[in-house]
mmCIF file of C-alpha atoms and ligand atoms in Angstrom:
data_model
loop_
_atom_site.group_PDB
_atom_site.id
_atom_site.type_symbol
_atom_site.label_atom_id
_atom_site.label_comp_id
_atom_site.label_asym_id
_atom_site.label_seq_id
_atom_site.Cartn_x
_atom_site.Cartn_y
_atom_site.Cartn_z
ATOM 1 C CA MET A 13 0.000 0.000 0.000
ATOM 2 C CA MET A 14 1.302 3.429 -0.892
ATOM 3 C CA ASN A 15 2.453 5.743 1.849
ATOM 4 C CA ARG A 16 0.136 8.613 0.845
ATOM 5 C CA ASN A 17 0.057 10.633 4.011
ATOM 6 C CA PRO A 18 3.003 13.021 4.649
ATOM 7 C CA MET A 19 2.546 12.440 8.378
ATOM 8 C CA LEU A 20 3.402 8.813 7.806
ATOM 9 C CA ALA A 21 6.499 9.522 5.720
ATOM 10 C CA GLY A 22 8.947 8.453 8.370
ATOM 11 C CA MET A 23 7.246 5.155 9.092
ATOM 12 C CA ASP A 24 8.372 1.857 7.657
ATOM 13 C CA ALA A 25 6.235 0.649 4.805
ATOM 14 C CA CYS A 26 5.574 -3.030 4.251
ATOM 15 C CA PRO A 27 3.304 -4.588 1.645
ATOM 16 C CA PRO A 28 -0.184 -5.323 2.936
ATOM 17 C CA SER A 29 -1.092 -8.985 3.086
ATOM 18 C CA ILE A 30 -3.455 -10.442 0.509
ATOM 19 C CA ARG A 31 -5.847 -11.230 3.345
ATOM 20 C CA VAL A 32 -5.974 -7.556 4.296
ATOM 21 C CA MET A 33 -6.524 -6.506 0.674
ATOM 22 C CA GLU A 34 -9.312 -9.063 0.220
ATOM 23 C CA LYS A 35 -11.001 -7.964 3.393
ATOM 24 C CA LEU A 36 -10.706 -4.294 2.448
ATOM 25 C CA LEU A 37 -12.273 -5.011 -0.914
ATOM 26 C CA LYS A 38 -15.213 -6.754 0.773
ATOM 27 C CA VAL A 39 -15.670 -3.815 3.129
ATOM 28 C CA VAL A 40 -15.697 -1.375 0.189
ATOM 29 C CA GLN A 41 -18.372 -3.531 -1.495
ATOM 30 C CA GLN A 42 -20.435 -3.687 1.704
ATOM 31 C CA LEU A 43 -20.201 0.047 2.265
ATOM 32 C CA SER A 44 -21.192 0.906 -1.281
ATOM 33 C CA ALA A 45 -24.408 -1.095 -0.803
ATOM 34 C CA THR A 46 -25.236 0.564 2.526
ATOM 35 C CA HIS A 47 -28.127 2.991 2.850
ATOM 36 C CA ASP A 48 -27.921 4.148 6.462
ATOM 37 C CA LEU A 49 -25.340 5.675 8.739
ATOM 38 C CA GLN A 50 -25.678 3.088 11.506
ATOM 39 C CA SER A 51 -24.737 0.298 9.105
ATOM 40 C CA VAL A 52 -21.750 2.319 7.855
ATOM 41 C CA MET A 53 -20.543 2.737 11.425
ATOM 42 C CA ASP A 54 -21.083 -0.927 12.290
ATOM 43 C CA ILE A 55 -19.242 -2.169 9.213
ATOM 44 C CA VAL A 56 -16.326 0.226 9.704
ATOM 45 C CA ARG A 57 -15.966 -0.478 13.413
ATOM 46 C CA HIS A 58 -15.935 -4.244 12.983
ATOM 47 C CA SER A 59 -13.546 -4.042 10.060
ATOM 48 C CA VAL A 60 -11.163 -1.756 11.932
ATOM 49 C CA ARG A 61 -10.830 -4.263 14.747
ATOM 50 C CA GLN A 62 -10.551 -7.214 12.414
ATOM 51 C CA LEU A 63 -7.950 -5.647 10.148
ATOM 52 C CA THR A 64 -5.775 -3.959 12.742
ATOM 53 C CA GLY A 65 -6.119 -6.556 15.488
ATOM 54 C CA SER A 66 -6.875 -3.684 17.860
ATOM 55 C CA ASP A 67 -8.699 -4.104 21.158
ATOM 56 C CA GLY A 68 -11.306 -1.464 20.470
ATOM 57 C CA ALA A 69 -12.590 0.915 17.816
ATOM 58 C CA THR A 70 -14.500 4.145 17.736
ATOM 59 C CA PHE A 71 -16.494 6.133 15.196
ATOM 60 C CA VAL A 72 -16.693 9.836 15.940
ATOM 61 C CA LEU A 73 -18.847 12.379 14.120
ATOM 62 C CA ARG A 74 -18.270 16.103 14.180
ATOM 63 C CA ASP A 75 -21.178 17.985 15.724
ATOM 64 C CA GLY A 76 -20.303 21.682 15.465
ATOM 65 C CA ASN A 77 -17.477 22.219 17.929
ATOM 66 C CA PHE A 78 -18.070 18.884 19.582
ATOM 67 C CA CYS A 79 -16.899 15.368 18.955
ATOM 68 C CA TYR A 80 -19.845 12.998 19.080
ATOM 69 C CA TYR A 81 -18.809 9.437 19.941
ATOM 70 C CA ALA A 82 -21.471 7.866 17.748
ATOM 71 C CA GLU A 83 -20.187 4.308 17.935
ATOM 72 C CA GLU A 84 -17.851 2.907 20.505
ATOM 73 C CA ASP A 85 -17.255 -0.644 21.550
ATOM 74 C CA ALA A 86 -14.227 -0.760 23.712
ATOM 75 C CA ILE A 87 -13.626 2.024 26.135
ATOM 76 C CA SER A 88 -14.918 1.457 29.613
ATOM 77 C CA PRO A 89 -16.852 3.304 30.833
ATOM 78 C CA LEU A 90 -18.371 3.562 27.371
ATOM 79 C CA TRP A 91 -18.232 6.948 25.719
ATOM 80 C CA LYS A 92 -20.854 5.964 23.172
ATOM 81 C CA GLY A 93 -23.445 8.709 22.712
ATOM 82 C CA LEU A 94 -21.346 11.331 24.516
ATOM 83 C CA ARG A 95 -20.124 14.668 23.180
ATOM 84 C CA PHE A 96 -16.813 16.273 24.069
ATOM 85 C CA PRO A 97 -15.460 19.691 23.054
ATOM 86 C CA MET A 98 -13.051 19.445 20.110
ATOM 87 C CA GLU A 99 -10.236 20.918 22.190
ATOM 88 C CA ILE A 100 -10.152 18.193 24.810
ATOM 89 C CA CYS A 101 -10.269 15.019 22.791
ATOM 90 C CA ILE A 102 -7.900 13.418 20.360
ATOM 91 C CA SER A 103 -10.570 13.013 17.675
ATOM 92 C CA GLY A 104 -10.994 16.804 17.846
ATOM 93 C CA TRP A 105 -7.248 17.229 17.324
ATOM 94 C CA VAL A 106 -7.381 14.859 14.327
ATOM 95 C CA MET A 107 -10.238 16.830 12.749
ATOM 96 C CA GLN A 108 -8.789 20.268 13.470
ATOM 97 C CA ASN A 109 -5.348 19.306 12.164
ATOM 98 C CA ARG A 110 -6.709 17.144 9.335
ATOM 99 C CA GLN A 111 -4.190 14.426 9.923
ATOM 100 C CA PRO A 112 -3.826 11.128 11.759
ATOM 101 C CA ALA A 113 -2.835 10.877 15.383
ATOM 102 C CA ILE A 114 -0.511 7.978 16.172
ATOM 103 C CA ILE A 115 0.118 7.588 19.876
ATOM 104 C CA GLU A 116 2.378 4.924 21.295
ATOM 105 C CA ASP A 117 1.754 5.776 24.934
ATOM 106 C CA ILE A 118 -1.276 7.864 25.774
ATOM 107 C CA PHE A 119 0.209 8.866 29.150
ATOM 108 C CA GLU A 120 3.182 10.467 27.440
ATOM 109 C CA ASP A 121 1.336 12.426 24.761
ATOM 110 C CA LYS A 122 0.670 16.102 25.464
ATOM 111 C CA ARG A 123 -2.445 16.111 23.249
ATOM 112 C CA ILE A 124 -4.214 13.770 25.651
ATOM 113 C CA PRO A 125 -5.596 15.560 28.729
ATOM 114 C CA ILE A 126 -4.359 13.952 31.925
ATOM 115 C CA GLY A 127 -6.701 11.349 33.314
ATOM 116 C CA VAL A 128 -8.960 10.985 30.285
ATOM 117 C CA TYR A 129 -8.014 7.377 29.639
ATOM 118 C CA GLN A 130 -7.102 6.507 33.222
ATOM 119 C CA LYS A 131 -10.189 4.402 33.851
ATOM 120 C CA THR A 132 -9.886 2.643 30.497
ATOM 121 C CA PHE A 133 -7.672 -0.106 29.170
ATOM 122 C CA VAL A 134 -6.315 2.135 26.415
ATOM 123 C CA ARG A 135 -2.565 2.544 26.221
ATOM 124 C CA SER A 136 -1.949 3.293 22.541
ATOM 125 C CA LEU A 137 -4.086 4.402 19.639
ATOM 126 C CA ALA A 138 -4.302 5.456 16.022
ATOM 127 C CA MET A 139 -6.959 7.827 14.748
ATOM 128 C CA VAL A 140 -7.605 9.273 11.289
ATOM 129 C CA PRO A 141 -10.011 11.922 9.962
ATOM 130 C CA ILE A 142 -13.042 11.077 7.843
ATOM 131 C CA LYS A 143 -12.634 13.432 4.850
ATOM 132 C CA SER A 144 -9.196 14.910 5.271
ATOM 133 C CA ASN A 145 -10.037 18.157 3.435
ATOM 134 C CA ASP A 146 -13.033 19.018 5.540
ATOM 135 C CA PRO A 147 -13.343 16.442 8.306
ATOM 136 C CA VAL A 148 -16.825 15.297 9.265
ATOM 137 C CA GLY A 149 -15.569 12.820 11.837
ATOM 138 C CA ALA A 150 -12.790 10.421 12.752
ATOM 139 C CA ILE A 151 -12.292 6.720 13.218
ATOM 140 C CA GLY A 152 -9.811 5.233 15.593
ATOM 141 C CA CYS A 153 -8.543 2.034 17.118
ATOM 142 C CA TYR A 154 -7.134 1.354 20.544
ATOM 143 C CA TRP A 155 -4.705 -1.141 21.992
ATOM 144 C CA SER A 156 -4.407 -2.184 25.597
ATOM 145 C CA GLU A 157 -0.623 -2.174 25.485
ATOM 146 C CA SER A 158 1.892 0.472 24.685
ATOM 147 C CA ARG A 159 2.918 -0.025 21.057
ATOM 148 C CA THR A 160 3.507 1.963 17.879
ATOM 149 C CA PRO A 161 0.768 1.332 15.336
ATOM 150 C CA THR A 162 2.316 0.159 12.074
ATOM 151 C CA LEU A 163 2.117 2.083 8.828
ATOM 152 C CA GLU A 164 -0.097 -0.647 7.398
ATOM 153 C CA GLU A 165 -2.545 -0.339 10.294
ATOM 154 C CA VAL A 166 -2.781 3.417 9.901
ATOM 155 C CA GLU A 167 -3.156 3.137 6.130
ATOM 156 C CA VAL A 168 -5.907 0.534 6.538
ATOM 157 C CA LEU A 169 -7.626 2.892 8.931
ATOM 158 C CA GLN A 170 -7.361 5.731 6.405
ATOM 159 C CA VAL A 171 -8.760 3.583 3.573
ATOM 160 C CA LEU A 172 -11.719 2.690 5.789
ATOM 161 C CA ALA A 173 -12.218 6.354 6.690
ATOM 162 C CA ASP A 174 -12.079 7.402 3.017
ATOM 163 C CA THR A 175 -14.575 4.696 2.054
ATOM 164 C CA ALA A 176 -16.831 5.660 4.966
ATOM 165 C CA ALA A 177 -16.698 9.280 3.726
ATOM 166 C CA ILE A 178 -17.984 8.215 0.294
ATOM 167 C CA ALA A 179 -20.689 6.054 1.888
ATOM 168 C CA ILE A 180 -21.801 8.957 4.121
ATOM 169 C CA ASP A 181 -21.917 11.280 1.085
ATOM 170 C CA ASN A 182 -24.005 8.734 -0.827
ATOM 171 C CA ILE A 183 -26.471 8.475 2.052
ATOM 172 C CA GLY A 184 -26.743 12.277 2.024
ATOM 173 C CA TYR A 185 -27.370 12.361 -1.743
ATOM 174 C CA ARG A 186 -30.000 9.626 -1.467
ATOM 175 C CA GLU A 187 -31.777 11.410 1.395
ATOM 176 C CA ASN A 188 -31.650 14.612 -0.594
ATOM 177 C CA ILE A 189 -33.211 13.029 -3.656
ATOM 178 C CA ALA A 190 -35.886 11.315 -1.543
ATOM 179 C CA SER A 191 -36.717 14.568 0.211
ATOM 180 C CA GLN A 192 -36.930 16.461 -3.096
ATOM 181 C CA ALA A 193 -39.221 13.750 -4.469
ATOM 182 C CA ARG A 194 -41.411 14.073 -1.355
ATOM 183 C CA GLN A 195 -41.528 17.866 -1.727
ATOM 184 C CA LEU A 196 -42.440 17.517 -5.387
ATOM 185 C CA GLU A 197 -45.228 15.069 -4.545
ATOM 186 C CA GLU A 198 -46.536 17.445 -1.880
ATOM 187 C CA ALA A 199 -46.430 20.337 -4.363
ATOM 188 C CA ILE A 200 -48.311 18.256 -6.938
ATOM 189 C CA ASP A 201 -50.891 17.229 -4.325
ATOM 190 C CA GLY A 202 -51.369 20.853 -3.254
ATOM 191 C CA THR A 203 -51.734 22.017 -6.839
ATOM 192 C CA LEU A 204 -54.212 19.272 -7.688
ATOM 193 C CA LEU A 205 -56.313 20.026 -4.611
ATOM 194 C CA ALA A 206 -56.337 23.722 -5.527
ATOM 195 C CA VAL A 207 -57.421 22.850 -9.064
ATOM 196 C CA ALA A 208 -60.101 20.500 -7.701
ATOM 197 C CA SER A 209 -61.518 23.238 -5.495
ATOM 198 C CA MET A 210 -61.568 25.674 -8.442
ATOM 199 C CA VAL A 211 -63.795 23.249 -10.354
ATOM 200 C CA GLU A 212 -66.010 22.787 -7.338
ATOM 201 C CA LEU A 213 -66.392 26.532 -6.883
ATOM 202 C CA LYS A 214 -67.934 26.560 -10.295
ATOM 203 C CA ASP A 215 -70.001 23.444 -9.684
ATOM 204 C CA PRO A 216 -70.915 23.479 -5.998
ATOM 205 C CA TYR A 217 -73.420 20.660 -6.505
ATOM 206 C CA THR A 218 -70.515 18.293 -6.821
ATOM 207 C CA SER A 219 -68.558 19.884 -3.995
ATOM 208 C CA GLY A 220 -66.283 17.264 -2.464
ATOM 209 C CA HIS A 221 -67.191 14.754 -5.171
ATOM 210 C CA GLN A 222 -63.706 14.562 -6.641
ATOM 211 C CA ARG A 223 -62.025 14.220 -3.241
ATOM 212 C CA ARG A 224 -64.399 11.406 -2.290
ATOM 213 C CA VAL A 225 -63.906 9.651 -5.640
ATOM 214 C CA GLY A 226 -60.155 9.866 -4.947
ATOM 215 C CA ILE A 227 -60.573 8.101 -1.608
ATOM 216 C CA ILE A 228 -62.935 5.428 -2.961
ATOM 217 C CA ALA A 229 -60.689 4.746 -5.983
ATOM 218 C CA PHE A 230 -57.701 4.413 -3.654
ATOM 219 C CA ASP A 231 -59.583 1.989 -1.395
ATOM 220 C CA ILE A 232 -60.793 -0.135 -4.330
ATOM 221 C CA ALA A 233 -57.249 -0.369 -5.719
ATOM 222 C CA ARG A 234 -55.865 -1.370 -2.299
ATOM 223 C CA GLU A 235 -58.566 -4.030 -2.046
ATOM 224 C CA MET A 236 -57.478 -5.261 -5.482
ATOM 225 C CA GLY A 237 -53.943 -5.650 -4.134
ATOM 226 C CA TRP A 238 -52.271 -2.725 -5.915
ATOM 227 C CA ASP A 239 -49.107 -1.416 -4.299
ATOM 228 C CA ILE A 240 -49.383 1.764 -2.288
ATOM 229 C CA LYS A 241 -47.452 3.959 -4.752
ATOM 230 C CA ARG A 242 -49.761 3.067 -7.612
ATOM 231 C CA CYS A 243 -52.795 3.658 -5.389
ATOM 232 C CA GLU A 244 -51.442 7.104 -4.463
ATOM 233 C CA ALA A 245 -50.986 7.983 -8.134
ATOM 234 C CA LEU A 246 -54.535 6.801 -8.808
ATOM 235 C CA ARG A 247 -55.898 8.959 -5.982
ATOM 236 C CA ARG A 248 -54.087 12.002 -7.422
ATOM 237 C CA ALA A 249 -55.715 11.435 -10.798
ATOM 238 C CA ALA A 250 -59.164 10.887 -9.298
ATOM 239 C CA ILE A 251 -59.194 14.131 -7.307
ATOM 240 C CA VAL A 252 -59.065 16.145 -10.544
ATOM 241 C CA HIS A 253 -61.045 13.810 -12.801
ATOM 242 C CA ASP A 254 -63.668 16.486 -13.580
ATOM 243 C CA ILE A 255 -61.194 19.353 -14.021
ATOM 244 C CA GLY A 256 -62.485 19.877 -17.574
ATOM 245 C CA LYS A 257 -65.812 21.094 -16.151
ATOM 246 C CA ILE A 258 -64.038 24.384 -15.627
ATOM 247 C CA GLY A 259 -64.694 25.016 -19.307
ATOM 248 C CA ILE A 260 -68.469 24.324 -19.073
ATOM 249 C CA PRO A 261 -70.877 27.216 -18.396
ATOM 250 C CA GLY A 262 -71.717 27.407 -14.704
ATOM 251 C CA GLU A 263 -75.491 27.659 -15.247
ATOM 252 C CA LEU A 264 -75.394 24.378 -17.143
ATOM 253 C CA LEU A 265 -73.484 22.601 -14.381
ATOM 254 C CA ALA A 266 -75.928 23.981 -11.817
ATOM 255 C CA LYS A 267 -79.068 23.370 -13.879
ATOM 256 C CA PRO A 268 -81.584 21.679 -11.581
ATOM 257 C CA ALA A 269 -83.710 20.257 -14.416
ATOM 258 C CA LYS A 270 -83.051 17.469 -16.923
ATOM 259 C CA LEU A 271 -80.463 18.426 -19.549
ATOM 260 C CA THR A 272 -81.361 18.649 -23.213
ATOM 261 C CA ALA A 273 -79.374 16.535 -25.689
ATOM 262 C CA PRO A 274 -77.169 19.457 -26.847
ATOM 263 C CA GLU A 275 -76.553 20.463 -23.231
ATOM 264 C CA PHE A 276 -75.574 16.921 -22.338
ATOM 265 C CA ALA A 277 -73.240 16.816 -25.341
ATOM 266 C CA LEU A 278 -71.583 19.999 -24.095
ATOM 267 C CA ILE A 279 -71.129 18.546 -20.602
ATOM 268 C CA GLN A 280 -69.581 15.457 -22.154
ATOM 269 C CA THR A 281 -66.747 17.539 -23.573
ATOM 270 C CA HIS A 282 -65.314 17.885 -20.035
ATOM 271 C CA ALA A 283 -63.473 14.553 -20.295
ATOM 272 C CA GLN A 284 -61.455 15.615 -23.328
ATOM 273 C CA MET A 285 -61.026 19.086 -21.862
ATOM 274 C CA SER A 286 -59.582 17.557 -18.672
ATOM 275 C CA TYR A 287 -56.933 15.875 -20.791
ATOM 276 C CA ASP A 288 -56.184 19.031 -22.784
ATOM 277 C CA ILE A 289 -55.666 21.076 -19.624
ATOM 278 C CA LEU A 290 -53.163 18.690 -18.026
ATOM 279 C CA LYS A 291 -51.385 17.216 -21.038
ATOM 280 C CA GLU A 292 -48.977 20.163 -21.380
ATOM 281 C CA ILE A 293 -47.476 19.425 -17.983
ATOM 282 C CA LYS A 294 -45.224 16.457 -18.638
ATOM 283 C CA LEU A 295 -45.310 15.308 -15.020
ATOM 284 C CA LEU A 296 -49.086 15.208 -15.110
ATOM 285 C CA LEU A 297 -49.457 13.450 -18.467
ATOM 286 C CA PRO A 298 -50.236 10.035 -16.895
ATOM 287 C CA ILE A 299 -52.971 11.737 -14.854
ATOM 288 C CA ALA A 300 -54.286 13.461 -17.986
ATOM 289 C CA GLU A 301 -54.573 10.102 -19.768
ATOM 290 C CA ILE A 302 -56.409 8.460 -16.883
ATOM 291 C CA ILE A 303 -58.987 11.193 -16.426
ATOM 292 C CA CYS A 304 -59.607 11.497 -20.143
ATOM 293 C CA GLN A 305 -60.966 7.934 -19.995
ATOM 294 C CA HIS A 306 -63.150 8.127 -16.890
ATOM 295 C CA HIS A 307 -66.384 8.105 -18.911
ATOM 296 C CA GLU A 308 -65.299 5.328 -21.268
ATOM 297 C CA ARG A 309 -67.190 2.035 -20.892
ATOM 298 C CA LEU A 310 -65.864 -1.492 -21.488
ATOM 299 C CA ASP A 311 -68.282 -2.171 -24.369
ATOM 300 C CA GLY A 312 -67.255 1.001 -26.215
ATOM 301 C CA SER A 313 -70.436 2.932 -25.394
ATOM 302 C CA GLY A 314 -68.643 5.636 -23.410
ATOM 303 C CA TYR A 315 -67.006 8.914 -24.378
ATOM 304 C CA PRO A 316 -65.000 10.809 -25.587
ATOM 305 C CA HIS A 317 -63.434 8.121 -27.802
ATOM 306 C CA GLY A 318 -65.688 5.083 -27.406
ATOM 307 C CA LEU A 319 -62.724 2.976 -26.286
ATOM 308 C CA THR A 320 -63.294 -0.717 -25.569
ATOM 309 C CA ALA A 321 -62.050 -2.675 -22.568
ATOM 310 C CA GLU A 322 -58.529 -3.510 -23.690
ATOM 311 C CA HIS A 323 -57.830 0.126 -24.564
ATOM 312 C CA ILE A 324 -58.985 1.599 -21.260
ATOM 313 C CA LEU A 325 -56.340 2.100 -18.588
ATOM 314 C CA PRO A 326 -56.852 0.013 -15.417
ATOM 315 C CA GLU A 327 -56.648 3.256 -13.409
ATOM 316 C CA ALA A 328 -59.433 4.822 -15.472
ATOM 317 C CA ARG A 329 -61.638 1.740 -14.986
ATOM 318 C CA ILE A 330 -61.329 2.103 -11.212
ATOM 319 C CA VAL A 331 -62.026 5.853 -11.286
ATOM 320 C CA THR A 332 -65.167 5.060 -13.314
ATOM 321 C CA VAL A 333 -66.486 2.634 -10.698
ATOM 322 C CA ALA A 334 -65.665 5.046 -7.861
ATOM 323 C CA ASP A 335 -67.242 7.939 -9.806
ATOM 324 C CA VAL A 336 -70.519 6.118 -10.498
ATOM 325 C CA PHE A 337 -70.714 4.850 -6.932
ATOM 326 C CA GLU A 338 -70.048 8.276 -5.405
ATOM 327 C CA ALA A 339 -72.433 10.091 -7.736
ATOM 328 C CA MET A 340 -75.298 7.667 -7.026
ATOM 329 C CA THR A 341 -74.852 7.551 -3.267
ATOM 330 C CA SER A 342 -74.498 11.291 -2.642
ATOM 331 C CA HIS A 343 -77.287 13.820 -2.300
ATOM 332 C CA ARG A 344 -77.752 16.445 -4.978
ATOM 333 C CA PRO A 345 -79.932 19.549 -4.663
ATOM 334 C CA TYR A 346 -82.204 18.274 -7.437
ATOM 335 C CA ARG A 347 -82.470 14.714 -6.055
ATOM 336 C CA PRO A 348 -81.766 12.735 -2.893
ATOM 337 C CA SER A 349 -79.155 9.978 -2.725
ATOM 338 C CA LEU A 350 -80.187 6.987 -4.780
ATOM 339 C CA GLY A 351 -78.842 4.767 -2.035
ATOM 340 C CA LEU A 352 -76.097 2.210 -1.529
ATOM 341 C CA GLU A 353 -78.127 -0.744 -2.801
ATOM 342 C CA ALA A 354 -79.112 1.046 -6.014
ATOM 343 C CA ALA A 355 -75.480 1.995 -6.667
ATOM 344 C CA LEU A 356 -74.224 -1.554 -6.074
ATOM 345 C CA ASP A 357 -77.058 -2.926 -8.184
ATOM 346 C CA GLU A 358 -76.156 -0.635 -11.100
ATOM 347 C CA LEU A 359 -72.488 -1.598 -10.862
ATOM 348 C CA THR A 360 -73.014 -5.366 -10.524
ATOM 349 C CA ARG A 361 -75.683 -5.485 -13.227
ATOM 350 C CA HIS A 362 -73.214 -4.006 -15.716
ATOM 351 C CA SER A 363 -70.065 -5.547 -14.275
ATOM 352 C CA GLY A 364 -67.880 -6.777 -17.109
ATOM 353 C CA THR A 365 -69.954 -5.029 -19.796
ATOM 354 C CA LEU A 366 -69.758 -1.379 -18.766
ATOM 355 C CA TYR A 367 -67.692 -1.495 -15.598
ATOM 356 C CA ASP A 368 -64.484 -3.295 -14.695
ATOM 357 C CA ALA A 369 -65.456 -6.580 -13.025
ATOM 358 C CA ALA A 370 -62.491 -6.729 -10.640
ATOM 359 C CA ALA A 371 -63.042 -3.152 -9.465
ATOM 360 C CA VAL A 372 -66.779 -3.763 -8.938
ATOM 361 C CA ALA A 373 -66.068 -7.005 -7.055
ATOM 362 C CA ALA A 374 -63.536 -5.219 -4.831
ATOM 363 C CA LEU A 375 -66.034 -2.478 -3.963
ATOM 364 C CA VAL A 376 -68.805 -5.005 -3.254
ATOM 365 C CA ARG A 377 -66.411 -6.957 -1.023
ATOM 366 C CA LEU A 378 -65.460 -3.818 0.878
ATOM 367 C CA ILE A 379 -69.072 -2.904 1.534
ATOM 368 C CA LYS A 380 -70.671 -6.322 2.074
ATOM 369 C CA GLU A 381 -67.852 -8.085 3.898
ATOM 370 C CA LYS A 382 -65.586 -5.459 5.372
ATOM 371 C CA ASN A 383 -68.006 -2.896 6.723
ATOM 372 C CA TYR A 384 -66.568 -0.206 4.442
ATOM 373 C CA GLN A 385 -67.729 3.295 5.278
ATOM 374 C CA PRO A 386 -67.676 5.510 2.163
ATOM 375 C CA PRO A 387 -66.098 8.935 2.770
ATOM 376 C CA GLN A 388 -68.418 11.821 3.697
HETATM 377 FE FE1 FE2 B 402 -66.796 13.286 -15.137
#
């Protein structure tokens, strides 16, 4: 192994054993597959002891001006979980000076405050910074006898610290990406809810309809065994499924009497309009496609395109069932609720011809066998 560190220039170099190299390689592989800090610390600590033959190992993280002994398996009494000011501990010295500390006899070294190790077995140690340029921590190993750690031991320690630094960075990047994805999802949810309420302002008779269809569609999909992510995406689509109604005259949406044929034809344009509104936003294109199809029927009798079963998205088929169920069971100013039984009867009578059979069966199961309470 190359003597890379100027602090180690005076030490005797000797080639690392194949066993050490093999073990190091395994550790690098393990660390690159690790997704959490605790596992990084566990792997490093065990490997340090195994590879250096030391009697104890420690994993310190920088916490402002303090050294946080995050993992510790040797010093008695245990320092694990404790914080010490940078100035009074050797890991602080390592981080502030950005170089290893190699101490043959801790009672003879001026950097070690008197008495710190008195109650412990520690007599000698080696400690290196994690990220030499801008240390975020340190890892060290201890021996119970006075001895000079070899160059190979210190170099092994540094390789482990460098690999731990990469693993810690990767965890940070992953957490960052996950948090950005969460924020984006929250922003999309907020935007969709705002859009949904805009439609409902215009059509107060269906106030809350889209939100309830979202919940029912989600519950049907869960009952059908869909994974949670797909159910969430379905719910997002369902809560804006009537967004196109924003382009329909308000007096028509609020008309208490039966619609004429031309009026009904105008209302029917809302499905295509829903698609047209959302299709420009690339992120929302899958939602646009689902809601465009929420009035299609399996036998091709629906609108806007008269699609048949195999061409209708599974998500759209579920929204359809939830939409019909919600519309029939809720009160409208121009008519009372048609009732649960009537809604289930309509759905089961046309299951497989107009409505998706699996979605209808899931909803019937929820209500008849699982005491499902539709959202209010
Ligand atoms: Fe609709």
